[in-house]
mmCIF file of C-alpha atoms in Angstrom:
data_model
loop_
_atom_site.group_PDB
_atom_site.id
_atom_site.type_symbol
_atom_site.label_atom_id
_atom_site.label_comp_id
_atom_site.label_asym_id
_atom_site.label_seq_id
_atom_site.Cartn_x
_atom_site.Cartn_y
_atom_site.Cartn_z
ATOM 1 C CA GLU A 9 159.803 301.592 70.651
ATOM 2 C CA TYR A 10 163.538 301.805 70.050
ATOM 3 C CA LEU A 11 163.984 304.088 73.055
ATOM 4 C CA VAL A 12 162.003 301.761 75.333
ATOM 5 C CA GLN A 13 164.014 298.773 74.167
ATOM 6 C CA ARG A 14 167.249 300.641 74.694
ATOM 7 C CA ALA A 15 166.195 301.891 78.123
ATOM 8 C CA PHE A 16 165.422 298.392 79.392
ATOM 9 C CA GLU A 17 168.022 296.345 77.534
ATOM 10 C CA SER A 18 170.100 295.733 80.658
ATOM 11 C CA ASP A 19 167.114 294.609 82.744
ATOM 12 C CA ASN A 20 166.716 290.872 83.244
ATOM 13 C CA ILE A 21 163.254 291.078 84.747
ATOM 14 C CA ASP A 22 162.051 287.768 83.318
ATOM 15 C CA GLU A 23 165.081 285.870 84.590
ATOM 16 C CA GLU A 24 164.826 287.499 88.021
ATOM 17 C CA PHE A 25 161.117 286.668 88.210
ATOM 18 C CA MET A 26 161.664 283.006 87.332
ATOM 19 C CA ARG A 27 164.536 282.815 89.828
ATOM 20 C CA GLU A 28 162.272 284.320 92.505
ATOM 21 C CA LYS A 29 159.523 281.808 91.657
ATOM 22 C CA ASP A 30 162.020 278.921 91.940
ATOM 23 C CA ASP A 31 163.260 280.316 95.272
ATOM 24 C CA ILE A 32 159.709 280.323 96.630
ATOM 25 C CA ILE A 33 159.281 276.683 95.609
ATOM 26 C CA GLY A 34 162.695 275.841 97.115
ATOM 27 C CA LYS A 35 161.633 277.341 100.455
ATOM 28 C CA ASP A 36 158.629 274.999 100.560
ATOM 29 C CA ALA A 37 160.837 271.931 100.089
ATOM 30 C CA VAL A 38 162.574 270.254 103.010
ATOM 31 C CA PRO A 39 166.143 271.580 103.280
ATOM 32 C CA ILE A 40 169.062 269.169 103.026
ATOM 33 C CA ASP A 41 170.643 268.333 106.361
ATOM 34 C CA PRO A 42 174.329 267.590 105.698
ATOM 35 C CA GLN A 43 174.550 265.965 109.141
ATOM 36 C CA LEU A 44 172.659 262.973 107.719
ATOM 37 C CA ALA A 45 175.627 262.149 105.473
ATOM 38 C CA LEU A 46 178.197 262.231 108.256
ATOM 39 C CA PRO A 47 179.546 259.050 109.837
ATOM 40 C CA GLY A 48 177.380 257.501 112.515
ATOM 41 C CA TRP A 49 177.373 254.348 114.626
ATOM 42 C CA GLY A 50 179.378 251.546 113.067
ATOM 43 C CA GLU A 51 181.333 253.867 110.762
ATOM 44 C CA TRP A 52 184.822 255.171 111.075
ATOM 45 C CA GLY A 53 184.891 258.943 111.370
ATOM 46 C CA GLY A 54 188.613 259.365 111.755
ATOM 47 C CA GLU A 55 190.351 262.707 111.790
ATOM 48 C CA ASP A 56 189.954 263.321 108.066
ATOM 49 C CA GLU A 57 187.049 265.737 107.580
ATOM 50 C CA SER A 58 186.419 264.730 103.986
ATOM 51 C CA LEU A 59 183.574 262.351 103.304
ATOM 52 C CA ASN A 60 184.281 258.822 102.137
ATOM 53 C CA LYS A 61 182.566 257.311 99.075
ATOM 54 C CA LYS A 62 179.641 255.924 101.051
ATOM 55 C CA GLN A 63 178.970 259.274 102.713
ATOM 56 C CA GLN A 64 179.362 261.159 99.417
ATOM 57 C CA ALA A 65 176.859 258.790 97.805
ATOM 58 C CA ARG A 66 174.466 259.379 100.708
ATOM 59 C CA LEU A 67 174.800 263.153 100.292
ATOM 60 C CA GLU A 68 174.224 262.863 96.528
ATOM 61 C CA ASP A 69 171.076 260.819 97.247
ATOM 62 C CA LEU A 70 169.847 263.597 99.545
ATOM 63 C CA HIS A 71 170.400 266.167 96.789
ATOM 64 C CA LYS A 72 168.608 263.912 94.294
ATOM 65 C CA GLN A 73 165.649 263.464 96.662
ATOM 66 C CA ARG A 74 165.418 267.230 97.161
ATOM 67 C CA LYS A 75 165.396 267.849 93.392
ATOM 68 C CA GLU A 76 162.629 265.265 92.978
ATOM 69 C CA GLU A 77 160.662 266.870 95.802
ATOM 70 C CA ILE A 78 161.006 270.307 94.187
ATOM 71 C CA GLU A 79 159.791 268.903 90.858
ATOM 72 C CA GLU A 80 156.751 267.385 92.616
ATOM 73 C CA LEU A 81 156.032 270.717 94.318
ATOM 74 C CA LYS A 82 156.239 272.472 90.944
ATOM 75 C CA LYS A 83 153.688 270.038 89.494
ATOM 76 C CA LYS A 84 151.272 270.629 92.391
ATOM 77 C CA ARG A 85 151.371 274.449 92.227
ATOM 78 C CA ALA A 86 148.385 276.331 90.827
ATOM 79 C CA ASP A 87 150.712 278.593 88.824
ATOM 80 C CA ARG A 88 152.717 275.786 87.207
ATOM 81 C CA ASN A 89 151.641 276.707 83.657
ATOM 82 C CA LEU A 90 151.693 280.470 84.192
ATOM 83 C CA ASP A 91 155.140 281.888 83.530
ATOM 84 C CA ASN A 92 154.339 285.436 84.613
ATOM 85 C CA VAL A 93 152.328 284.723 87.781
ATOM 86 C CA ILE A 94 153.171 283.708 91.343
ATOM 87 C CA ILE A 95 150.176 282.507 93.346
ATOM 88 C CA ASN A 96 150.615 282.625 97.113
ATOM 89 C CA GLU A 97 149.371 279.254 98.349
ATOM 90 C CA ASN A 98 149.869 279.896 102.055
ATOM 91 C CA ILE A 99 146.583 279.541 103.913
ATOM 92 C CA ASN A 100 147.243 281.983 106.740
ATOM 93 C CA THR A 101 148.960 285.045 105.308
ATOM 94 C CA ILE A 102 147.401 287.575 107.702
ATOM 95 C CA PRO A 103 149.289 287.951 111.009
ATOM 96 C CA GLU A 104 147.271 286.988 114.074
ATOM 97 C CA LYS A 105 147.334 290.483 115.563
ATOM 98 C CA PHE A 106 145.309 291.776 112.593
ATOM 99 C CA GLN A 107 142.658 289.052 112.657
#
């Protein structure tokens, strides 16, 4: 037992697995489009590339909405209570050429 523990002490398999599971959920969520926070009609863009307070607040709202969406997706998943399982929920996983 000591040898097995020592052999795998540098492996972070559990952390990598949970990170992979979170990445899969993140891919299902709608990505943030930073263009939505940029100045539009009726706003001064100017030559300064930094975002003003209104645009920064808009970008923060987009990040907040994405986090909420990811939390909702986590609640809807079939493997939400299973820490060591990833269930593929895609309906069509077989490429068309093999069907």
